[in-house]
């Protein structure tokens, strides 16, 4: 295989792996920008992956084969929002510690999804295999050498993710809604004084994060695995959190970080094709992205720029 | 961290107990919806744990690493750090114990065993210390570094086992001659894999308590956790406390790793993915309200539930995943105490009335 074809393929695989991380990291940004820590992204992705597999299966069963993956995505959004609501009620209304209630989401998701899979499919350990999305070639653009097969022959969800990055950026930094959301995460009492309903904004932020993380989980079942099992989501939610922090809670930065992590997953599949890789133990190649992340963080100037009210429940009676 | 103080100030015993009951209740409701018999299921769970000496011993074996990883997460929490990296620290501890236990097998056992255990603790501590150092010197969020270090630890452990310790053709290390198993209890517990790690865990909890609440260094650490700015203004070295706290947290997790390879398996496997010790540890720490003795109790409960869940699926045909819903609900009710108070309100009301009368 010549180098250019290989490069195109690697680019393509990178995008496949990054898609779920982009969605989930964008979700994390909504939640944390509003001041609510979301360690539950992993669980929310699990809810989404499960809902997509089950929704997609029943839609396919009912004869809507073409629409089935999209119905799966809708189910994932809905279930993601419901999961996030648990987090919101506990951490915003009842002022529970946000880290704890996020961990609760991870537990409830791991428990309830597998419990339901066994209940719905007669004790099976995973959902029946479904077709999922097919790659879509963008006319003309996909003819460009290297970049064409790399970028413009992807799953519809990948295009959606990239578009969403720009939409979220615009929403956060160019609209009144975004300003309010960020204000609530930076200085809730000031925002409150100016008439912003702090808790409502936070509810919206957390629910959006549930929706997006849900879609992120859905893309994994609908493009990669085709089923939902106990190991469908294994750490992607935490990588998404890392991507969000790495990207300094900015959609564009998170996008870059997500692609970086996606690339590191893709490189595993291709590294055997290079001659020099035979001399390096495979584990060291697997380690590269994680080591690089730390090195980049060390050399990057400036401290991490988390929203200043992150993690604090809003209590108007406190100053 | 203020909410933790609040938790201790009021209802410190009643709320967790009610939360546990409510958690079981949620599990029962979920089982009823699914068409299972909750009483038979919970019965099977407890029968599995207490049914035979072997199972009881194995349940204790299950609790031991949970105690140590729970203490690890809780200790870091007390100085304001979120240690998601207990998983990697356990792996590094395991690998250090295996490496020392196999490579220095020529040493007499009374030297080899303590060396392997201490080496595991030290290496786990140093591994966590990387995250502490980066936080202290560079201000890098410990959440992201510990997540990264988990992955690096996984691959590093696999590399070391595969390159230096492997039995050719198998996916595991050679047998480790150093052992901390309590073999003298074998006849008692029907060969359940009990080991000294359980006592190490209990000792660690006592150390945790004395260090944080009875020493000057511990006072500083808690001050840093409650308000780093105030602590710095009072002349405390925040960075040094952060590093020390991560180191000690890592030692706890590393010791958990030593217990698993030296006491339970007596070899180290090549792991396909994260073994998940650290994430259980987070749950245990939260369940135990990040207090050392609370963590021990939480680990006992958590270990009983996870070990018993196998019996639940075997005898009552309930998916064992249900137990995660129960644990999640318990933590939820502990965290969202408003709900528990609301449930308890009628009882409080009654009591007050009686006093008035």
XYZ file of C-alpha atoms in Angstrom:
676
model
C 0.000 0.000 0.000
C 1.418 3.393 -0.889
C 1.881 6.033 1.709
C -0.781 8.412 0.421
C -3.573 5.831 0.498
C -2.466 4.850 3.975
C -2.516 8.453 5.090
C -6.027 8.899 3.745
C -7.201 5.797 5.546
C -5.594 6.871 8.795
C -7.289 10.236 8.550
C -10.582 8.495 8.000
C -10.199 6.144 10.954
C -9.115 9.073 13.114
C -12.390 10.820 12.393
C -14.403 7.677 13.157
C -12.794 7.393 16.581
C -12.959 11.127 17.285
C -16.649 11.560 16.545
C -17.946 10.154 19.827
C -15.323 12.093 21.789
C -16.264 15.360 20.045
C -19.935 14.984 20.930
C -19.246 14.039 24.533
C -16.628 16.751 25.054
C -19.019 19.389 23.670
C -21.599 18.070 26.109
C -19.123 18.378 28.933
C -18.444 21.974 27.933
C -22.125 22.924 28.215
C -22.374 21.434 31.666
C -19.098 22.725 33.072
C -19.415 26.181 31.510
C -22.630 26.507 33.489
C -20.731 25.546 36.638
C -21.670 21.891 37.032
C -18.874 19.306 37.034
C -19.814 16.384 34.828
C -17.803 13.328 35.706
C -20.853 11.344 34.559
C -20.093 11.693 30.837
C -19.049 8.052 30.761
C -22.427 6.965 32.098
C -24.317 9.331 29.828
C -22.473 7.891 26.826
C -23.425 4.448 28.049
C -27.082 5.461 28.231
C -26.813 6.815 24.692
C -25.052 3.758 23.276
C -27.656 1.516 24.874
C -30.641 3.566 23.725
C -29.294 3.741 20.179
C -28.792 -0.015 20.029
C -32.243 -0.786 21.424
C -34.104 1.971 19.548
C -32.302 1.118 16.330
C -33.105 -2.555 16.752
C -36.833 -2.032 17.276
C -37.014 0.475 14.428
C -35.272 -1.986 12.145
C -37.607 -4.706 13.383
C -40.633 -2.565 12.567
C -39.422 -2.173 9.003
C -37.902 1.304 9.114
C -34.485 0.039 8.106
C -33.361 3.249 6.416
C -34.395 5.482 9.293
C -33.346 3.071 12.037
C -29.985 4.655 12.927
C -31.530 8.117 13.121
C -34.294 6.789 15.352
C -31.505 5.292 17.440
C -29.853 8.711 17.716
C -33.147 10.286 18.796
C -33.593 7.627 21.484
C -30.033 8.245 22.647
C -30.695 11.975 22.930
C -33.856 11.360 24.958
C -32.296 8.816 27.308
C -29.182 10.964 27.669
C -31.330 13.892 28.753
C -33.201 11.731 31.271
C -29.917 10.445 32.701
C -28.568 13.970 32.951
C -31.734 15.072 34.741
C -30.849 12.769 37.643
C -27.513 14.566 37.873
C -29.214 17.946 37.607
C -31.843 17.265 40.262
C -29.282 15.947 42.721
C -26.579 18.551 42.157
C -28.592 21.679 41.362
C -31.872 21.317 43.254
C -30.602 19.272 46.182
C -27.114 20.829 46.105
C -25.394 17.451 46.253
C -21.679 17.311 45.594
C -21.401 17.363 41.809
C -18.584 14.868 41.634
C -20.588 12.417 43.675
C -23.762 12.731 41.682
C -21.763 12.382 38.454
C -20.275 9.149 39.799
C -23.812 8.043 40.597
C -24.734 8.502 36.924
C -21.845 6.244 35.946
C -23.069 3.575 38.327
C -26.732 3.800 37.429
C -25.875 3.698 33.730
C -23.629 0.648 34.032
C -26.244 -1.140 36.129
C -29.491 -0.225 34.444
C -28.406 -0.569 30.811
C -27.073 -4.102 31.228
C -30.025 -5.027 33.439
C -32.411 -3.850 30.737
C -30.471 -5.620 27.985
C -30.889 -8.880 29.868
C -34.540 -8.141 30.510
C -35.386 -7.150 26.929
C -33.392 -9.824 25.130
C -33.959 -12.881 27.310
C -30.791 -12.877 29.335
C -28.451 -11.988 26.479
C -25.233 -10.145 27.323
C -25.536 -7.774 24.392
C -28.129 -6.320 22.056
C -28.753 -7.919 18.629
C -26.487 -6.645 15.865
C -27.953 -3.773 13.840
C -26.826 -2.161 10.594
C -26.140 1.354 11.781
C -24.894 4.180 9.601
C -23.143 3.862 6.263
C -20.385 6.129 5.080
C -21.521 8.950 2.851
C -19.337 10.246 0.020
C -19.575 13.973 -0.479
C -19.831 14.536 -4.259
C -16.792 16.217 -5.867
C -14.962 16.842 -2.574
C -14.374 13.126 -2.077
C -12.428 13.082 -5.370
C -9.591 15.170 -3.903
C -6.526 12.940 -3.433
C -5.727 11.930 0.187
C -8.066 14.487 1.770
C -11.048 13.241 -0.232
C -11.099 9.655 1.012
C -9.792 10.889 4.354
C -12.302 13.577 5.187
C -15.206 13.414 2.790
C -16.103 9.755 2.918
C -17.292 9.537 6.525
C -20.353 8.674 8.545
C -23.121 11.299 8.659
C -22.544 11.608 12.416
C -18.975 12.728 11.792
C -20.108 15.593 9.579
C -22.713 16.443 12.188
C -20.055 16.530 14.910
C -17.827 18.933 12.980
C -20.745 21.232 12.180
C -21.808 21.101 15.817
C -18.388 22.289 16.987
C -18.902 25.523 15.078
C -22.529 25.820 16.206
C -21.576 25.345 19.856
C -18.747 27.853 19.541
C -21.128 30.409 18.070
C -23.783 29.653 20.671
C -21.374 30.003 23.589
C -19.457 33.086 22.545
C -21.717 35.054 20.192
C -25.235 34.794 21.603
C -26.957 36.129 24.748
C -27.745 32.537 25.735
C -24.053 31.665 25.688
C -23.130 34.739 27.665
C -25.692 33.851 30.328
C -24.551 30.248 30.455
C -20.931 31.301 30.937
C -21.859 33.992 33.438
C -23.663 31.417 35.560
C -20.514 29.315 35.600
C -18.159 32.191 36.328
C -20.065 34.318 38.795
C -23.548 33.042 39.567
C -24.509 35.707 42.073
C -23.637 38.504 39.644
C -25.661 36.769 36.948
C -28.527 36.385 39.397
C -28.448 40.089 40.201
C -28.817 40.822 36.504
C -31.924 38.683 36.279
C -30.509 35.430 34.962
C -32.168 32.382 36.472
C -29.041 30.558 37.642
C -30.548 27.175 38.329
C -32.540 27.152 35.111
C -29.421 27.892 33.061
C -27.607 25.105 34.877
C -30.440 22.675 34.220
C -30.228 23.563 30.527
C -26.444 23.130 30.534
C -26.586 19.722 32.194
C -29.426 18.497 29.987
C -27.598 19.590 26.840
C -24.567 17.699 28.075
C -26.730 14.601 28.524
C -28.116 14.964 25.037
C -24.726 15.402 23.389
C -22.992 12.685 25.404
C -25.934 10.458 24.511
C -25.357 11.101 20.809
C -21.659 10.448 21.387
C -22.433 7.047 22.849
C -24.886 6.372 20.025
C -22.232 6.971 17.378
C -20.154 4.175 18.863
C -22.916 1.575 18.543
C -24.130 2.906 15.208
C -20.777 3.212 13.468
C -18.297 0.932 15.210
C -19.726 -1.965 17.211
C -23.315 -2.431 15.963
C -24.330 -3.756 19.375
C -24.328 -2.629 22.981
C -22.425 -4.759 25.494
C -20.687 -4.183 28.810
C -17.487 -3.038 27.115
C -18.977 -0.848 24.364
C -18.208 2.244 26.425
C -14.955 1.659 28.231
C -13.280 4.889 29.208
C -14.328 7.087 26.278
C -16.292 9.305 28.646
C -13.189 9.954 30.726
C -11.143 10.627 27.597
C -13.836 13.116 26.594
C -13.427 14.828 29.968
C -9.702 14.947 29.339
C -10.325 16.392 25.869
C -12.544 19.068 27.377
C -9.942 20.078 29.967
C -7.141 19.805 27.409
C -9.153 22.089 25.132
C -9.592 24.588 27.957
C -13.404 24.306 27.981
C -13.479 25.782 24.472
C -15.344 23.916 21.683
C -12.534 24.449 19.187
C -9.877 23.341 21.656
C -11.914 20.320 22.688
C -12.376 19.444 19.019
C -8.625 19.533 18.485
C -8.014 17.407 21.569
C -10.699 14.906 20.567
C -9.157 14.509 17.116
C -5.774 14.050 18.763
C -7.100 11.222 20.936
C -8.934 9.778 17.972
C -5.719 9.800 15.983
C -3.919 8.002 18.756
C -6.521 5.248 18.648
C -6.319 5.070 14.867
C -2.529 4.849 14.851
C -2.752 1.552 16.730
C -4.502 -0.031 13.761
C -1.945 1.157 11.255
C 1.360 1.233 13.046
C 2.160 -2.386 12.183
C 2.368 -1.352 8.550
C 5.477 0.737 9.138
C 8.784 -1.082 9.141
C 10.330 0.861 12.006
C 7.518 -0.064 14.364
C 8.775 -3.639 14.653
C 11.646 -2.502 16.881
C 9.445 -0.699 19.403
C 7.329 -2.665 21.889
C 3.666 -2.155 21.017
C 2.849 -0.877 24.503
C 5.088 2.131 24.033
C 3.272 3.031 20.849
C -0.058 2.777 22.695
C 1.298 5.056 25.396
C 2.331 7.871 23.055
C -0.901 9.918 23.084
C -1.223 9.852 26.853
C 2.399 10.778 27.412
C 2.159 13.483 24.766
C -0.931 14.934 26.440
C 0.956 15.329 29.680
C 3.965 16.832 27.914
C 1.769 19.300 26.044
C 0.040 20.285 29.271
C 3.373 20.768 31.005
C 4.796 22.949 28.259
C 1.600 24.906 27.612
C 1.799 28.319 29.174
C -0.778 29.324 31.737
C -2.760 27.451 34.293
C -5.908 25.566 33.438
C -8.805 27.944 32.975
C -11.776 26.208 34.516
C -14.957 28.232 35.017
C -14.483 29.842 38.423
C -17.751 28.702 39.978
C -17.235 25.124 38.756
C -18.323 22.613 41.360
C -20.157 25.001 43.649
C -23.908 24.691 44.051
C -25.561 28.094 43.843
C -26.901 29.260 47.149
C -28.322 32.807 47.054
C -28.069 33.152 50.819
C -24.276 32.858 50.641
C -22.126 35.657 49.440
C -15.204 20.606 50.323
C -17.603 22.410 52.605
C -20.358 19.941 51.979
C -18.291 17.212 53.551
C -18.093 19.151 56.755
C -21.805 19.619 56.602
C -22.362 15.911 56.187
C -20.509 15.257 59.393
C -22.129 17.998 61.368
C -25.629 16.554 61.295
C -27.324 13.210 61.084
C -23.997 11.515 60.418
C -25.331 8.064 61.240
C -28.994 8.261 60.366
C -28.658 9.602 56.841
C -26.334 6.865 55.515
C -28.444 4.158 57.117
C -31.638 5.520 55.601
C -29.809 5.957 52.295
C -28.804 2.290 52.335
C -32.392 1.236 53.040
C -33.677 3.489 50.275
C -31.055 2.045 47.909
C -32.258 -1.480 48.600
C -35.819 -0.263 48.142
C -34.991 1.174 44.708
C -33.363 -2.140 43.794
C -36.484 -3.995 44.946
C -38.744 -1.752 42.877
C -36.551 -2.244 39.809
C -36.710 -6.006 40.349
C -40.497 -5.936 40.734
C -40.811 -3.988 37.490
C -38.611 -6.552 35.789
C -40.762 -9.368 37.147
C -38.271 -10.731 39.680
C -38.789 -11.605 43.313
C -36.772 -9.091 45.356
C -37.017 -11.007 48.626
C -35.666 -14.179 47.038
C -32.937 -12.131 45.334
C -31.748 -10.326 48.465
C -32.020 -13.591 50.367
C -29.768 -15.263 47.798
C -27.346 -12.341 48.016
C -26.873 -12.652 51.764
C -26.870 -16.427 51.628
C -24.033 -16.257 49.134
C -21.970 -14.049 51.441
C -22.707 -15.784 54.748
C -23.656 -19.233 53.475
C -20.305 -21.004 53.806
C -16.939 -20.273 55.376
C -15.372 -20.306 51.897
C -17.753 -17.670 50.544
C -17.380 -15.545 53.652
C -13.603 -15.638 53.276
C -13.827 -14.806 49.593
C -16.120 -11.883 50.389
C -13.440 -10.547 52.745
C -10.919 -11.035 49.940
C -13.184 -8.960 47.705
C -13.420 -6.174 50.293
C -9.677 -5.787 50.830
C -8.621 -3.914 47.663
C -11.809 -1.852 47.933
C -10.753 -0.655 51.389
C -7.360 0.465 50.143
C -8.477 2.105 46.897
C -11.334 3.735 48.806
C -8.848 5.106 51.344
C -6.660 6.298 48.491
C -9.428 8.325 46.852
C -10.704 9.572 50.218
C -7.257 10.723 51.376
C -6.709 12.795 48.253
C -10.237 14.176 48.578
C -9.426 15.444 52.059
C -6.776 17.743 50.663
C -8.950 18.888 47.810
C -7.708 16.500 45.121
C -9.740 14.129 43.003
C -7.702 10.966 42.496
C -9.223 9.175 39.508
C -5.870 7.458 39.148
C -6.128 4.790 41.852
C -6.558 2.296 39.036
C -3.148 3.026 37.572
C -1.558 3.184 41.017
C -2.913 -0.287 41.799
C -1.429 -1.592 38.547
C 1.945 -0.034 39.267
C 1.868 -1.472 42.790
C 1.044 -4.906 41.407
C 3.832 -4.745 38.883
C 6.389 -3.616 41.454
C 5.370 -6.440 43.797
C 5.551 -9.019 40.998
C 8.870 -7.728 39.739
C 10.477 -7.764 43.178
C 8.806 -11.029 44.165
C 10.057 -12.856 41.075
C 13.395 -11.223 40.309
C 14.726 -11.173 43.863
C 13.406 -14.630 44.665
C 16.881 -15.592 45.928
C 16.385 -13.543 49.077
C 15.044 -15.227 52.217
C 11.260 -14.897 52.413
C 11.224 -12.811 55.584
C 13.114 -10.152 53.599
C 11.539 -10.689 50.193
C 7.913 -10.361 51.286
C 8.256 -7.031 53.127
C 10.424 -5.706 50.290
C 7.776 -6.593 47.713
C 5.003 -5.004 49.772
C 6.993 -1.861 50.546
C 8.165 -1.620 46.940
C 4.568 -1.805 45.748
C 3.493 0.959 48.114
C 6.435 3.182 47.200
C 5.983 2.748 43.463
C 2.247 3.397 43.717
C 3.015 6.519 45.732
C 5.611 7.793 43.290
C 3.262 7.126 40.369
C 0.535 9.217 42.019
C 3.236 11.689 42.969
C 3.725 12.513 39.286
C 0.192 13.913 39.209
C 0.805 15.667 42.531
C 4.037 17.216 41.266
C 2.425 18.454 38.057
C -0.461 19.924 40.037
C 1.832 21.613 42.548
C 4.466 22.942 40.168
C 2.509 23.503 36.988
C -1.080 23.833 38.127
C -2.197 21.026 35.850
C -5.614 19.623 36.726
C -5.034 16.300 38.514
C -8.159 14.796 36.956
C -6.673 14.836 33.479
C -3.182 13.705 34.539
C -4.491 10.800 36.603
C -6.698 9.662 33.710
C -3.664 9.772 31.401
C -1.481 8.030 33.988
C -4.050 5.222 34.269
C -3.588 4.381 30.618
C 0.168 4.738 30.761
C 0.257 2.472 33.833
C -1.830 -0.152 32.062
C 0.543 -0.319 29.111
C 3.662 -0.059 31.251
C 2.488 -2.911 33.485
C 1.707 -5.063 30.461
C 5.069 -4.243 28.918
C 6.958 -5.239 32.049
C 5.007 -8.459 32.494
C 5.329 -9.385 28.819
C 9.021 -8.594 28.561
C 10.481 -9.655 31.889
C 8.095 -11.979 33.692
C 6.130 -13.908 31.080
C 5.631 -17.649 30.909
C 6.174 -18.215 27.172
C 2.926 -18.921 25.371
C 0.726 -17.736 28.224
C -0.727 -14.366 28.998
C 0.536 -14.189 32.566
C 3.702 -13.875 34.611
C 5.572 -16.673 36.313
C 4.364 -17.672 39.761
C 5.518 -15.304 42.484
C 7.312 -17.075 45.333
C 6.674 -14.216 47.778
C 3.272 -14.661 49.376
C 1.186 -12.842 51.965
C -1.573 -15.466 51.977
C -2.818 -16.539 55.402
C -2.475 -20.245 54.656
C -2.951 -21.192 58.318
C -6.604 -20.207 57.899
C -7.130 -22.539 54.945
C -8.808 -25.312 56.909
C -11.005 -22.768 58.629
C -12.171 -20.959 55.520
C -12.083 -23.876 53.114
C -9.152 -22.466 51.076
C -10.657 -19.018 50.587
C -7.865 -16.705 49.437
C -7.491 -14.643 52.608
C -4.304 -12.637 52.979
C -2.533 -10.152 55.244
C -3.538 -7.302 52.946
C -6.780 -7.039 54.893
C -4.816 -6.096 58.011
C -2.646 -3.741 55.991
C -5.875 -2.050 54.869
C -7.167 -1.721 58.431
C -3.818 -0.349 59.555
C -3.904 2.113 56.671
C -7.299 3.368 57.860
C -5.942 3.900 61.369
C -2.898 5.693 59.941
C -5.222 7.846 57.796
C -7.220 8.860 60.863
C -4.280 9.577 63.141
C -2.290 11.383 60.468
C -5.052 13.697 59.331
C -6.651 14.493 62.665
C -3.876 14.107 65.228
C -0.757 15.533 63.570
C 0.325 18.975 62.481
C 1.044 17.777 58.955
C -2.457 16.355 58.713
C -3.932 19.592 59.951
C -2.122 21.441 57.177
C -3.339 18.961 54.619
C -6.944 19.392 55.654
C -6.531 23.150 55.690
C -5.226 23.024 52.121
C -8.236 20.900 51.199
C -10.739 23.251 52.774
C -9.277 26.481 51.442
C -5.912 26.520 49.662
C -5.772 30.325 49.590
C -6.339 30.671 53.302
C -3.826 27.903 53.950
C -1.213 29.653 51.832
C -1.910 32.949 53.569
C -1.384 31.209 56.892
C 2.086 30.233 55.712
C 1.470 26.654 54.656
C 3.190 25.301 51.581
C 0.229 24.292 49.417
C 2.299 22.630 46.708
C 4.211 20.428 49.131
C 0.992 19.333 50.799
C -0.556 18.502 47.434
C 2.430 16.328 46.494
C 2.500 14.623 49.880
C -1.207 13.932 49.785
C -1.040 12.373 46.324
C 1.963 10.310 47.378
C 0.192 8.860 50.410
C -2.964 8.232 48.364
C -0.811 6.382 45.842
C 0.837 4.301 48.572
C -2.595 3.060 49.680
C -3.515 2.090 46.128
C -0.127 0.483 45.516
C -0.594 -1.669 48.623
C -3.937 -2.805 47.223
C -2.043 -3.982 44.152
C 0.476 -5.863 46.297
C -2.375 -7.657 48.076
C -3.907 -8.777 44.805
C -0.764 -10.323 43.307
C 0.984 -11.514 46.480
C -2.113 -12.630 48.352
C -4.756 -13.618 45.831
C -3.492 -14.564 42.384
C 0.223 -15.249 42.995
C 0.923 -14.179 39.423
C 0.191 -11.121 37.312
C -1.915 -11.276 34.169
C -1.512 -9.187 31.026
C -4.576 -6.945 31.177
C -6.642 -6.291 28.075
C -8.205 -3.229 29.680
C -8.487 -1.351 32.939
C -9.228 -3.779 35.779
C -11.480 -1.165 37.378
C -10.129 -1.128 40.942
C -9.876 2.629 40.980
C -13.425 3.289 39.929
C -14.784 1.024 42.632
C -12.511 2.973 44.966
C -14.196 6.241 44.035
C -17.581 4.756 44.886
C -16.315 3.342 48.181
C -14.741 6.651 49.181
C -17.948 8.539 48.484
C -20.065 5.891 50.197
C -17.800 6.196 53.248
C -18.126 9.998 53.290
C -14.324 10.141 52.814
C -13.807 9.312 56.470
C -11.333 6.433 57.012
C -13.633 4.367 59.199
C -16.567 5.183 56.967
C -14.507 3.939 54.024
C -13.851 0.616 55.770
C -17.563 0.157 56.456
C -18.379 1.202 52.901
C -15.872 -1.305 51.505
C -17.474 -4.047 53.597
C -20.920 -3.153 52.259
C -19.682 -2.751 48.682
C -17.716 -5.990 48.779
C -20.669 -7.884 50.232
C -22.991 -6.561 47.562
C -20.685 -7.254 44.613
C -19.651 -10.680 45.880
C -23.231 -11.578 46.777
C -24.576 -10.426 43.432
C -23.211 -13.601 41.829
C -25.405 -15.649 44.160
C -28.322 -13.445 43.291
C -28.029 -14.245 39.616
C -27.374 -17.926 40.264
C -30.215 -18.617 42.676
C -32.853 -16.011 41.881
C -31.972 -15.485 38.203
C -31.649 -11.719 38.694
C -28.995 -10.034 36.505
C -26.061 -9.201 38.824
C -25.870 -5.724 37.265
C -28.840 -4.857 39.451
C -26.452 -4.439 42.341
C -24.839 -1.477 40.562
C -28.232 0.206 40.531
C -28.514 -0.414 44.280
C -25.014 0.977 44.940
C -25.616 3.954 42.655
C -28.887 4.721 44.424
C -27.279 4.506 47.860
C -24.591 6.987 46.828
C -27.267 9.169 45.246
C -29.266 9.309 48.468
C -26.164 9.984 50.535
C -25.166 12.805 48.201
C -28.615 14.312 47.815
C -29.361 14.420 51.510
C -32.237 16.778 50.944
C -34.242 13.827 49.687
C -33.393 11.691 52.708
C -34.296 14.507 55.083
C -37.575 14.890 53.260
C -38.275 11.182 53.754
C -37.314 11.466 57.427
C -39.264 14.644 58.060
C -42.443 13.036 59.440
C -40.368 11.107 61.994
C -38.522 14.196 63.161
C -41.774 16.028 63.455
C -43.220 13.331 65.687
C -40.191 13.302 67.932
C -40.329 17.035 68.468
C -43.990 16.817 69.355
C -43.272 14.208 71.997
C -40.692 16.478 73.550
C -43.162 19.298 73.742
C -45.640 17.069 75.471
